[in-house]
Amino acid sequence: MPGRDEPNRIVYSFDNENGATKAVDYLVNLNHRKIGIINGNLKRHAGIARYNGFLAGMKHHGLSVRREWVLQSDFSSDESYQTMERFLKSNVELPTAFFAANDKIAFGVIRALKEKGINVPADISVIGIDDNVLSKLFQPPLTTFRAEFSKMMKSLTFDVITTIEQTKESGIKVTMGSELIVRESCRSL
């Protein structure tokens, strides 16, 4: 939790904001200018951080954020499916790409798009974040950002054991980066 630096507090997190900004950068490098977002739960740290990263990326590239392309969901496939269904019923112009605030959201979004005959990536690109274990098996395989969770867990475990054994009084805060995993859900315009 930001602003709380308690003794012995160990915080490991993914650089959510930067990951979202890099997703926008990737889409812009593919010549996308009409980019939407399907948010996760904004009451969770990852939700608001990823949304802020999306906004920062759009601003950096001088792109406007269209209110109708900012969709609110939670971090689940089912809710994002329903969110996309409602969006498609509104007959609003589609963006050329959507950034999904995690891979589960992307799964629901792509499923809803497919059911309406909208092809990913031929008609619209979708990029996720987290590199869910199913992302490479999904159809189409999802372009996403991978956080090194196994490396994070090893390092976290080491720091917890060290803190216990040495009764450290100072906290530890580590933010992990991510790696772009290019698959088949995005195309260049």
Short mmCIF file of N, CA and C in Angstrom, two decimals:
data_model
loop_
_atom_site.label_atom_id
_atom_site.label_comp_id
_atom_site.label_asym_id
_atom_site.label_seq_id
_atom_site.Cartn_x
_atom_site.Cartn_y
_atom_site.Cartn_z
N MET A 1 0.84 -1.17 0.00
CA MET A 1 0.00 0.00 0.00
C MET A 1 0.89 1.24 0.00
N PRO A 2 0.69 2.11 -0.95
CA PRO A 2 1.53 3.32 -1.04
C PRO A 2 1.48 4.14 0.25
N GLY A 3 2.63 4.65 0.64
CA GLY A 3 2.69 5.52 1.82
C GLY A 3 2.82 4.79 3.14
N ARG A 4 2.82 3.47 3.12
CA ARG A 4 2.94 2.72 4.36
C ARG A 4 4.26 1.99 4.37
N ASP A 5 5.23 2.53 5.07
CA ASP A 5 6.56 1.94 5.16
C ASP A 5 6.80 1.40 6.56
N GLU A 6 6.12 0.30 6.87
CA GLU A 6 6.25 -0.29 8.19
C GLU A 6 7.50 -1.16 8.27
N PRO A 7 8.09 -1.28 9.45
CA PRO A 7 9.25 -2.16 9.62
C PRO A 7 8.87 -3.59 9.24
N ASN A 8 9.80 -4.31 8.69
CA ASN A 8 9.63 -5.71 8.31
C ASN A 8 8.64 -5.93 7.17
N ARG A 9 8.14 -4.89 6.57
CA ARG A 9 7.18 -5.03 5.47
C ARG A 9 7.94 -5.38 4.19
N ILE A 10 7.53 -6.46 3.55
CA ILE A 10 8.15 -6.91 2.30
C ILE A 10 7.11 -6.77 1.20
N VAL A 11 7.41 -5.98 0.20
CA VAL A 11 6.46 -5.74 -0.89
C VAL A 11 7.13 -6.07 -2.22
N TYR A 12 6.57 -7.03 -2.91
CA TYR A 12 7.00 -7.36 -4.27
C TYR A 12 5.82 -7.08 -5.17
N SER A 13 6.08 -6.38 -6.25
CA SER A 13 4.99 -6.10 -7.17
C SER A 13 5.50 -6.03 -8.60
N PHE A 14 4.57 -6.12 -9.50
CA PHE A 14 4.82 -5.99 -10.92
C PHE A 14 4.65 -4.51 -11.26
N ASP A 15 5.46 -4.00 -12.16
CA ASP A 15 5.36 -2.60 -12.57
C ASP A 15 4.16 -2.43 -13.49
N ASN A 16 2.99 -2.42 -12.88
CA ASN A 16 1.72 -2.39 -13.61
C ASN A 16 1.59 -1.19 -14.54
N GLU A 17 1.95 -0.03 -14.04
CA GLU A 17 1.79 1.18 -14.84
C GLU A 17 2.69 1.15 -16.07
N ASN A 18 3.94 0.79 -15.88
CA ASN A 18 4.88 0.73 -17.00
C ASN A 18 4.48 -0.36 -18.00
N GLY A 19 3.99 -1.47 -17.52
CA GLY A 19 3.54 -2.54 -18.41
C GLY A 19 2.42 -2.07 -19.33
N ALA A 20 1.46 -1.33 -18.77
CA ALA A 20 0.35 -0.81 -19.58
C ALA A 20 0.85 0.23 -20.58
N THR A 21 1.77 1.08 -20.15
CA THR A 21 2.34 2.08 -21.06
C THR A 21 3.06 1.39 -22.22
N LYS A 22 3.80 0.33 -21.91
CA LYS A 22 4.51 -0.41 -22.95
C LYS A 22 3.55 -1.11 -23.92
N ALA A 23 2.38 -1.52 -23.42
CA ALA A 23 1.37 -2.12 -24.30
C ALA A 23 0.88 -1.09 -25.32
N VAL A 24 0.63 0.13 -24.85
CA VAL A 24 0.22 1.21 -25.77
C VAL A 24 1.35 1.49 -26.76
N ASP A 25 2.58 1.55 -26.27
CA ASP A 25 3.73 1.78 -27.16
C ASP A 25 3.78 0.73 -28.26
N TYR A 26 3.58 -0.53 -27.89
CA TYR A 26 3.63 -1.62 -28.87
C TYR A 26 2.54 -1.43 -29.93
N LEU A 27 1.32 -1.11 -29.51
CA LEU A 27 0.23 -0.92 -30.46
C LEU A 27 0.51 0.28 -31.38
N VAL A 28 1.04 1.35 -30.83
CA VAL A 28 1.37 2.53 -31.64
C VAL A 28 2.45 2.17 -32.65
N ASN A 29 3.42 1.35 -32.25
CA ASN A 29 4.47 0.92 -33.18
C ASN A 29 3.90 0.06 -34.32
N LEU A 30 2.72 -0.51 -34.09
CA LEU A 30 2.03 -1.26 -35.15
C LEU A 30 1.09 -0.34 -35.95
N ASN A 31 1.21 0.97 -35.71
CA ASN A 31 0.42 2.01 -36.40
C ASN A 31 -1.02 2.14 -35.94
N HIS A 32 -1.33 1.64 -34.76
CA HIS A 32 -2.67 1.84 -34.20
C HIS A 32 -2.74 3.23 -33.58
N ARG A 33 -3.82 3.92 -33.83
CA ARG A 33 -4.06 5.25 -33.25
C ARG A 33 -5.38 5.30 -32.50
N LYS A 34 -6.27 4.37 -32.83
CA LYS A 34 -7.58 4.27 -32.18
C LYS A 34 -7.53 3.09 -31.23
N ILE A 35 -7.18 3.39 -29.98
CA ILE A 35 -6.92 2.34 -28.99
C ILE A 35 -7.88 2.50 -27.81
N GLY A 36 -8.52 1.40 -27.44
CA GLY A 36 -9.40 1.38 -26.28
C GLY A 36 -8.80 0.54 -25.18
N ILE A 37 -9.47 0.54 -24.03
CA ILE A 37 -9.03 -0.24 -22.88
C ILE A 37 -10.23 -0.92 -22.23
N ILE A 38 -10.02 -2.14 -21.79
CA ILE A 38 -10.98 -2.82 -20.93
C ILE A 38 -10.28 -2.94 -19.58
N ASN A 39 -10.74 -2.12 -18.63
CA ASN A 39 -10.14 -2.03 -17.30
C ASN A 39 -10.46 -3.23 -16.44
N GLY A 40 -9.59 -3.45 -15.48
CA GLY A 40 -9.88 -4.36 -14.38
C GLY A 40 -10.51 -3.55 -13.26
N ASN A 41 -10.65 -4.17 -12.11
CA ASN A 41 -11.26 -3.52 -10.95
C ASN A 41 -10.40 -2.34 -10.50
N LEU A 42 -10.95 -1.14 -10.58
CA LEU A 42 -10.21 0.07 -10.23
C LEU A 42 -10.04 0.25 -8.72
N LYS A 43 -10.64 -0.62 -7.91
CA LYS A 43 -10.43 -0.57 -6.47
C LYS A 43 -9.20 -1.38 -6.07
N ARG A 44 -8.64 -2.10 -7.03
CA ARG A 44 -7.41 -2.85 -6.79
C ARG A 44 -6.24 -2.06 -7.33
N HIS A 45 -5.09 -2.21 -6.68
CA HIS A 45 -3.90 -1.46 -7.09
C HIS A 45 -3.55 -1.70 -8.56
N ALA A 46 -3.56 -2.95 -9.00
CA ALA A 46 -3.22 -3.25 -10.40
C ALA A 46 -4.20 -2.59 -11.36
N GLY A 47 -5.46 -2.52 -11.00
CA GLY A 47 -6.47 -1.91 -11.87
C GLY A 47 -6.20 -0.44 -12.13
N ILE A 48 -6.02 0.32 -11.08
CA ILE A 48 -5.79 1.76 -11.25
C ILE A 48 -4.41 2.03 -11.84
N ALA A 49 -3.41 1.25 -11.47
CA ALA A 49 -2.06 1.46 -12.01
C ALA A 49 -2.04 1.18 -13.51
N ARG A 50 -2.70 0.13 -13.94
CA ARG A 50 -2.73 -0.19 -15.38
C ARG A 50 -3.53 0.85 -16.15
N TYR A 51 -4.60 1.33 -15.57
CA TYR A 51 -5.37 2.38 -16.23
C TYR A 51 -4.53 3.65 -16.36
N ASN A 52 -3.83 4.02 -15.30
CA ASN A 52 -2.97 5.21 -15.36
C ASN A 52 -1.85 5.04 -16.38
N GLY A 53 -1.30 3.83 -16.48
CA GLY A 53 -0.27 3.55 -17.48
C GLY A 53 -0.81 3.68 -18.89
N PHE A 54 -2.03 3.20 -19.10
CA PHE A 54 -2.69 3.35 -20.40
C PHE A 54 -2.83 4.83 -20.74
N LEU A 55 -3.35 5.62 -19.79
CA LEU A 55 -3.52 7.06 -20.02
C LEU A 55 -2.19 7.74 -20.32
N ALA A 56 -1.16 7.36 -19.57
CA ALA A 56 0.16 7.96 -19.79
C ALA A 56 0.70 7.61 -21.18
N GLY A 57 0.50 6.38 -21.61
CA GLY A 57 0.94 5.97 -22.94
C GLY A 57 0.21 6.72 -24.04
N MET A 58 -1.09 6.87 -23.88
CA MET A 58 -1.87 7.60 -24.87
C MET A 58 -1.43 9.06 -24.93
N LYS A 59 -1.22 9.66 -23.77
CA LYS A 59 -0.78 11.06 -23.72
C LYS A 59 0.60 11.21 -24.36
N HIS A 60 1.51 10.30 -24.05
CA HIS A 60 2.87 10.34 -24.59
C HIS A 60 2.87 10.36 -26.12
N HIS A 61 1.94 9.63 -26.71
CA HIS A 61 1.86 9.54 -28.17
C HIS A 61 0.90 10.57 -28.77
N GLY A 62 0.35 11.45 -27.94
CA GLY A 62 -0.55 12.49 -28.44
C GLY A 62 -1.87 11.94 -28.94
N LEU A 63 -2.31 10.81 -28.37
CA LEU A 63 -3.57 10.19 -28.80
C LEU A 63 -4.68 10.53 -27.82
N SER A 64 -5.85 10.78 -28.36
CA SER A 64 -6.99 11.09 -27.50
C SER A 64 -7.59 9.79 -26.96
N VAL A 65 -8.09 9.88 -25.74
CA VAL A 65 -8.77 8.75 -25.10
C VAL A 65 -10.26 8.99 -25.29
N ARG A 66 -10.87 8.14 -26.10
CA ARG A 66 -12.31 8.27 -26.34
C ARG A 66 -13.07 7.59 -25.23
N ARG A 67 -13.93 8.33 -24.57
CA ARG A 67 -14.68 7.84 -23.42
C ARG A 67 -15.42 6.53 -23.73
N GLU A 68 -15.98 6.43 -24.93
CA GLU A 68 -16.75 5.23 -25.28
C GLU A 68 -15.87 4.00 -25.46
N TRP A 69 -14.56 4.19 -25.57
CA TRP A 69 -13.64 3.06 -25.70
C TRP A 69 -12.95 2.72 -24.38
N VAL A 70 -13.38 3.34 -23.30
CA VAL A 70 -12.88 3.02 -21.97
C VAL A 70 -13.97 2.18 -21.30
N LEU A 71 -13.75 0.88 -21.26
CA LEU A 71 -14.74 -0.06 -20.75
C LEU A 71 -14.32 -0.55 -19.38
N GLN A 72 -15.31 -0.65 -18.50
CA GLN A 72 -15.03 -1.07 -17.13
C GLN A 72 -15.49 -2.50 -16.92
N SER A 73 -14.60 -3.32 -16.39
CA SER A 73 -14.89 -4.71 -16.08
C SER A 73 -14.22 -5.04 -14.75
N ASP A 74 -14.08 -6.32 -14.49
CA ASP A 74 -13.23 -6.73 -13.38
C ASP A 74 -12.11 -7.56 -14.01
N PHE A 75 -11.40 -8.31 -13.26
CA PHE A 75 -10.27 -9.05 -13.82
C PHE A 75 -10.65 -10.47 -14.25
N SER A 76 -11.92 -10.71 -14.59
CA SER A 76 -12.35 -12.06 -14.97
C SER A 76 -12.75 -12.13 -16.43
N SER A 77 -12.67 -13.32 -16.97
CA SER A 77 -13.06 -13.58 -18.36
C SER A 77 -14.56 -13.40 -18.55
N ASP A 78 -15.35 -13.92 -17.61
CA ASP A 78 -16.81 -13.85 -17.75
C ASP A 78 -17.32 -12.41 -17.74
N GLU A 79 -16.85 -11.60 -16.81
CA GLU A 79 -17.30 -10.21 -16.73
C GLU A 79 -16.85 -9.42 -17.95
N SER A 80 -15.63 -9.65 -18.42
CA SER A 80 -15.16 -8.91 -19.60
C SER A 80 -15.92 -9.34 -20.85
N TYR A 81 -16.31 -10.60 -20.91
CA TYR A 81 -17.15 -11.08 -22.01
C TYR A 81 -18.46 -10.29 -22.03
N GLN A 82 -19.10 -10.18 -20.88
CA GLN A 82 -20.37 -9.44 -20.78
C GLN A 82 -20.18 -7.96 -21.08
N THR A 83 -19.07 -7.39 -20.61
CA THR A 83 -18.77 -5.98 -20.89
C THR A 83 -18.63 -5.76 -22.39
N MET A 84 -17.92 -6.64 -23.07
CA MET A 84 -17.74 -6.50 -24.51
C MET A 84 -19.06 -6.72 -25.25
N GLU A 85 -19.87 -7.66 -24.80
CA GLU A 85 -21.19 -7.86 -25.41
C GLU A 85 -22.01 -6.58 -25.36
N ARG A 86 -22.04 -5.94 -24.18
CA ARG A 86 -22.80 -4.68 -24.03
C ARG A 86 -22.24 -3.60 -24.94
N PHE A 87 -20.92 -3.52 -25.01
CA PHE A 87 -20.28 -2.52 -25.87
C PHE A 87 -20.66 -2.75 -27.33
N LEU A 88 -20.63 -3.98 -27.79
CA LEU A 88 -20.94 -4.28 -29.18
C LEU A 88 -22.41 -3.99 -29.52
N LYS A 89 -23.30 -4.15 -28.55
CA LYS A 89 -24.72 -3.83 -28.76
C LYS A 89 -24.94 -2.34 -28.91
N SER A 90 -24.02 -1.53 -28.41
CA SER A 90 -24.17 -0.07 -28.47
C SER A 90 -23.91 0.49 -29.86
N ASN A 91 -23.37 -0.35 -30.76
CA ASN A 91 -23.06 0.07 -32.14
C ASN A 91 -22.09 1.23 -32.23
N VAL A 92 -21.25 1.39 -31.23
CA VAL A 92 -20.20 2.41 -31.26
C VAL A 92 -19.12 1.93 -32.21
N GLU A 93 -18.48 2.86 -32.92
CA GLU A 93 -17.37 2.51 -33.80
C GLU A 93 -16.31 1.77 -32.98
N LEU A 94 -15.78 0.70 -33.58
CA LEU A 94 -14.72 -0.05 -32.91
C LEU A 94 -13.39 0.67 -33.03
N PRO A 95 -12.57 0.60 -31.98
CA PRO A 95 -11.18 1.05 -32.15
C PRO A 95 -10.45 0.02 -33.00
N THR A 96 -9.23 0.29 -33.37
CA THR A 96 -8.46 -0.71 -34.11
C THR A 96 -7.78 -1.69 -33.17
N ALA A 97 -7.69 -1.33 -31.88
CA ALA A 97 -7.04 -2.20 -30.90
C ALA A 97 -7.60 -1.94 -29.51
N PHE A 98 -7.58 -2.98 -28.69
CA PHE A 98 -7.93 -2.87 -27.27
C PHE A 98 -6.77 -3.37 -26.44
N PHE A 99 -6.46 -2.64 -25.37
CA PHE A 99 -5.56 -3.11 -24.33
C PHE A 99 -6.44 -3.69 -23.23
N ALA A 100 -6.23 -4.96 -22.90
CA ALA A 100 -6.96 -5.62 -21.83
C ALA A 100 -6.08 -5.60 -20.57
N ALA A 101 -6.65 -5.19 -19.45
CA ALA A 101 -5.89 -4.99 -18.22
C ALA A 101 -5.34 -6.28 -17.62
N ASN A 102 -5.70 -7.43 -18.15
CA ASN A 102 -5.00 -8.69 -17.89
C ASN A 102 -5.42 -9.69 -18.96
N ASP A 103 -4.78 -10.84 -18.97
CA ASP A 103 -5.04 -11.82 -20.02
C ASP A 103 -6.43 -12.44 -19.90
N LYS A 104 -6.92 -12.63 -18.68
CA LYS A 104 -8.27 -13.18 -18.52
C LYS A 104 -9.30 -12.24 -19.15
N ILE A 105 -9.11 -10.95 -18.98
CA ILE A 105 -10.00 -9.98 -19.62
C ILE A 105 -9.93 -10.15 -21.13
N ALA A 106 -8.72 -10.29 -21.66
CA ALA A 106 -8.55 -10.46 -23.11
C ALA A 106 -9.28 -11.71 -23.60
N PHE A 107 -9.26 -12.79 -22.83
CA PHE A 107 -9.95 -14.01 -23.24
C PHE A 107 -11.45 -13.77 -23.42
N GLY A 108 -12.05 -13.09 -22.46
CA GLY A 108 -13.49 -12.80 -22.55
C GLY A 108 -13.81 -11.86 -23.69
N VAL A 109 -12.97 -10.87 -23.89
CA VAL A 109 -13.16 -9.89 -24.96
C VAL A 109 -13.10 -10.59 -26.33
N ILE A 110 -12.08 -11.40 -26.53
CA ILE A 110 -11.91 -12.08 -27.82
C ILE A 110 -13.07 -13.04 -28.08
N ARG A 111 -13.51 -13.73 -27.05
CA ARG A 111 -14.65 -14.65 -27.21
C ARG A 111 -15.90 -13.89 -27.66
N ALA A 112 -16.18 -12.74 -27.04
CA ALA A 112 -17.35 -11.94 -27.42
C ALA A 112 -17.21 -11.39 -28.85
N LEU A 113 -16.01 -10.94 -29.20
CA LEU A 113 -15.78 -10.43 -30.55
C LEU A 113 -16.00 -11.53 -31.58
N LYS A 114 -15.44 -12.71 -31.33
CA LYS A 114 -15.59 -13.84 -32.26
C LYS A 114 -17.07 -14.18 -32.48
N GLU A 115 -17.84 -14.19 -31.39
CA GLU A 115 -19.26 -14.54 -31.50
C GLU A 115 -20.03 -13.55 -32.36
N LYS A 116 -19.52 -12.34 -32.48
CA LYS A 116 -20.16 -11.33 -33.34
C LYS A 116 -19.53 -11.28 -34.73
N GLY A 117 -18.66 -12.24 -35.01
CA GLY A 117 -18.03 -12.31 -36.33
C GLY A 117 -16.90 -11.33 -36.53
N ILE A 118 -16.36 -10.80 -35.44
CA ILE A 118 -15.25 -9.85 -35.51
C ILE A 118 -13.96 -10.63 -35.26
N ASN A 119 -13.08 -10.63 -36.26
CA ASN A 119 -11.88 -11.44 -36.22
C ASN A 119 -10.72 -10.72 -35.54
N VAL A 120 -10.07 -11.43 -34.63
CA VAL A 120 -8.85 -10.94 -33.98
C VAL A 120 -7.70 -11.73 -34.57
N PRO A 121 -6.74 -11.12 -35.20
CA PRO A 121 -6.44 -9.69 -35.28
C PRO A 121 -6.84 -9.02 -36.61
N ALA A 122 -7.47 -9.73 -37.54
CA ALA A 122 -7.76 -9.14 -38.85
C ALA A 122 -8.61 -7.87 -38.73
N ASP A 123 -9.63 -7.89 -37.84
CA ASP A 123 -10.53 -6.74 -37.69
C ASP A 123 -10.15 -5.83 -36.53
N ILE A 124 -9.59 -6.41 -35.50
CA ILE A 124 -9.20 -5.64 -34.31
C ILE A 124 -8.09 -6.40 -33.58
N SER A 125 -7.13 -5.66 -33.07
CA SER A 125 -6.04 -6.26 -32.29
C SER A 125 -6.38 -6.20 -30.80
N VAL A 126 -5.91 -7.21 -30.06
CA VAL A 126 -6.10 -7.25 -28.61
C VAL A 126 -4.77 -7.65 -27.99
N ILE A 127 -4.35 -6.87 -26.99
CA ILE A 127 -3.13 -7.17 -26.24
C ILE A 127 -3.48 -7.27 -24.76
N GLY A 128 -2.85 -8.22 -24.10
CA GLY A 128 -3.09 -8.41 -22.67
C GLY A 128 -1.85 -8.10 -21.86
N ILE A 129 -1.90 -8.53 -20.62
CA ILE A 129 -0.78 -8.33 -19.71
C ILE A 129 -0.86 -9.41 -18.63
N ASP A 130 0.24 -10.02 -18.29
CA ASP A 130 0.43 -11.06 -17.26
C ASP A 130 0.98 -12.36 -17.83
N ASP A 131 0.73 -12.66 -19.09
CA ASP A 131 1.10 -13.93 -19.71
C ASP A 131 0.56 -15.11 -18.92
N ASN A 132 -0.75 -15.17 -18.83
CA ASN A 132 -1.45 -16.29 -18.22
C ASN A 132 -0.98 -17.59 -18.87
N VAL A 133 -0.99 -18.66 -18.13
CA VAL A 133 -0.53 -19.96 -18.63
C VAL A 133 -1.31 -20.38 -19.88
N LEU A 134 -2.53 -19.92 -20.05
CA LEU A 134 -3.35 -20.28 -21.21
C LEU A 134 -3.15 -19.35 -22.40
N SER A 135 -2.44 -18.27 -22.24
CA SER A 135 -2.31 -17.26 -23.29
C SER A 135 -1.72 -17.80 -24.58
N LYS A 136 -0.75 -18.69 -24.47
CA LYS A 136 -0.14 -19.23 -25.68
C LYS A 136 -1.02 -20.29 -26.33
N LEU A 137 -1.97 -20.84 -25.59
CA LEU A 137 -2.87 -21.87 -26.12
C LEU A 137 -4.17 -21.29 -26.65
N PHE A 138 -4.47 -20.05 -26.28
CA PHE A 138 -5.71 -19.41 -26.69
C PHE A 138 -5.70 -19.21 -28.20
N GLN A 139 -6.89 -19.07 -28.81
CA GLN A 139 -6.96 -18.82 -30.25
C GLN A 139 -7.58 -17.46 -30.51
N PRO A 140 -6.86 -16.53 -31.09
CA PRO A 140 -5.45 -16.65 -31.46
C PRO A 140 -4.56 -16.55 -30.21
N PRO A 141 -3.36 -17.11 -30.29
CA PRO A 141 -2.43 -16.97 -29.16
C PRO A 141 -2.24 -15.48 -28.84
N LEU A 142 -2.30 -15.16 -27.56
CA LEU A 142 -2.38 -13.76 -27.11
C LEU A 142 -1.02 -13.09 -26.99
N THR A 143 -0.89 -11.94 -27.63
CA THR A 143 0.26 -11.07 -27.40
C THR A 143 0.07 -10.44 -26.03
N THR A 144 1.12 -10.46 -25.22
CA THR A 144 0.98 -10.04 -23.83
C THR A 144 2.34 -9.65 -23.27
N PHE A 145 2.34 -9.25 -22.02
CA PHE A 145 3.58 -8.96 -21.31
C PHE A 145 3.74 -9.97 -20.18
N ARG A 146 4.93 -10.55 -20.12
CA ARG A 146 5.22 -11.58 -19.12
C ARG A 146 5.98 -10.98 -17.95
N ALA A 147 5.43 -11.19 -16.79
CA ALA A 147 6.16 -10.88 -15.55
C ALA A 147 6.86 -12.17 -15.13
N GLU A 148 8.04 -12.05 -14.64
CA GLU A 148 8.81 -13.22 -14.21
C GLU A 148 8.36 -13.65 -12.82
N PHE A 149 7.16 -14.27 -12.74
CA PHE A 149 6.59 -14.65 -11.46
C PHE A 149 7.44 -15.67 -10.71
N SER A 150 8.03 -16.63 -11.42
CA SER A 150 8.85 -17.63 -10.71
C SER A 150 10.08 -16.97 -10.10
N LYS A 151 10.70 -16.05 -10.84
CA LYS A 151 11.84 -15.30 -10.31
C LYS A 151 11.40 -14.45 -9.12
N MET A 152 10.23 -13.84 -9.25
CA MET A 152 9.70 -13.02 -8.16
C MET A 152 9.47 -13.86 -6.91
N MET A 153 8.91 -15.05 -7.06
CA MET A 153 8.62 -15.91 -5.91
C MET A 153 9.90 -16.39 -5.24
N LYS A 154 10.91 -16.75 -6.03
CA LYS A 154 12.19 -17.18 -5.46
C LYS A 154 12.82 -16.06 -4.65
N SER A 155 12.84 -14.87 -5.23
CA SER A 155 13.44 -13.73 -4.56
C SER A 155 12.65 -13.34 -3.31
N LEU A 156 11.33 -13.37 -3.42
CA LEU A 156 10.47 -13.05 -2.28
C LEU A 156 10.70 -14.05 -1.15
N THR A 157 10.75 -15.33 -1.49
CA THR A 157 10.99 -16.36 -0.48
C THR A 157 12.32 -16.14 0.22
N PHE A 158 13.36 -15.84 -0.55
CA PHE A 158 14.67 -15.57 0.02
C PHE A 158 14.60 -14.38 0.99
N ASP A 159 13.93 -13.30 0.57
CA ASP A 159 13.84 -12.11 1.43
C ASP A 159 13.03 -12.36 2.69
N VAL A 160 11.98 -13.16 2.60
CA VAL A 160 11.19 -13.48 3.79
C VAL A 160 12.04 -14.28 4.78
N ILE A 161 12.72 -15.30 4.29
CA ILE A 161 13.57 -16.13 5.16
C ILE A 161 14.68 -15.29 5.78
N THR A 162 15.34 -14.47 4.97
CA THR A 162 16.42 -13.61 5.47
C THR A 162 15.89 -12.65 6.53
N THR A 163 14.74 -12.07 6.30
CA THR A 163 14.15 -11.12 7.26
C THR A 163 13.84 -11.81 8.58
N ILE A 164 13.29 -13.02 8.49
CA ILE A 164 12.98 -13.77 9.72
C ILE A 164 14.26 -14.15 10.47
N GLU A 165 15.22 -14.69 9.75
CA GLU A 165 16.45 -15.17 10.39
C GLU A 165 17.30 -14.04 10.96
N GLN A 166 17.30 -12.91 10.29
CA GLN A 166 18.15 -11.80 10.73
C GLN A 166 17.36 -10.73 11.48
N THR A 167 16.09 -10.99 11.70
CA THR A 167 15.19 -10.02 12.34
C THR A 167 15.48 -8.59 11.87
N LYS A 168 15.41 -8.42 10.57
CA LYS A 168 15.66 -7.10 9.97
C LYS A 168 14.56 -6.13 10.38
N GLU A 169 14.95 -4.91 10.62
CA GLU A 169 13.99 -3.88 11.02
C GLU A 169 13.50 -3.04 9.83
N SER A 170 14.22 -3.09 8.72
CA SER A 170 13.81 -2.27 7.58
C SER A 170 13.03 -3.11 6.58
N GLY A 171 12.10 -2.49 5.91
CA GLY A 171 11.29 -3.17 4.92
C GLY A 171 12.03 -3.34 3.60
N ILE A 172 11.43 -4.12 2.72
CA ILE A 172 11.99 -4.37 1.40
C ILE A 172 10.89 -4.08 0.39
N LYS A 173 11.24 -3.36 -0.65
CA LYS A 173 10.28 -3.07 -1.72
C LYS A 173 10.96 -3.34 -3.05
N VAL A 174 10.37 -4.26 -3.83
CA VAL A 174 10.93 -4.63 -5.13
C VAL A 174 9.82 -4.54 -6.17
N THR A 175 10.12 -3.89 -7.29
CA THR A 175 9.18 -3.82 -8.40
C THR A 175 9.81 -4.52 -9.59
N MET A 176 9.09 -5.51 -10.12
CA MET A 176 9.59 -6.33 -11.22
C MET A 176 9.09 -5.79 -12.55
N GLY A 177 9.92 -5.87 -13.56
CA GLY A 177 9.55 -5.44 -14.91
C GLY A 177 8.84 -6.55 -15.67
N SER A 178 8.69 -6.36 -16.97
CA SER A 178 8.01 -7.35 -17.80
C SER A 178 8.65 -7.42 -19.17
N GLU A 179 8.31 -8.48 -19.88
CA GLU A 179 8.87 -8.74 -21.21
C GLU A 179 7.72 -8.92 -22.20
N LEU A 180 7.80 -8.26 -23.34
CA LEU A 180 6.80 -8.40 -24.39
C LEU A 180 6.89 -9.80 -25.00
N ILE A 181 5.75 -10.47 -25.08
CA ILE A 181 5.65 -11.77 -25.72
C ILE A 181 4.74 -11.60 -26.94
N VAL A 182 5.35 -11.57 -28.11
CA VAL A 182 4.58 -11.35 -29.34
C VAL A 182 4.03 -12.68 -29.82
N ARG A 183 2.71 -12.72 -29.96
CA ARG A 183 2.06 -13.92 -30.49
C ARG A 183 1.21 -13.49 -31.69
N GLU A 184 -0.07 -13.83 -31.72
CA GLU A 184 -0.84 -13.61 -32.95
C GLU A 184 -2.06 -12.72 -32.80
N SER A 185 -2.29 -12.08 -31.68
CA SER A 185 -3.54 -11.33 -31.49
C SER A 185 -3.46 -9.86 -31.89
N CYS A 186 -2.31 -9.43 -32.38
CA CYS A 186 -2.14 -8.05 -32.83
C CYS A 186 -1.56 -8.05 -34.24
N ARG A 187 -1.99 -7.08 -35.03
CA ARG A 187 -1.41 -6.96 -36.38
C ARG A 187 -1.06 -5.52 -36.65
N SER A 188 -0.15 -5.34 -37.57
CA SER A 188 0.26 -4.02 -37.99
C SER A 188 -0.75 -3.47 -38.99
N LEU A 189 -1.05 -2.19 -38.89
CA LEU A 189 -1.96 -1.54 -39.85
C LEU A 189 -1.19 -0.97 -41.01
#
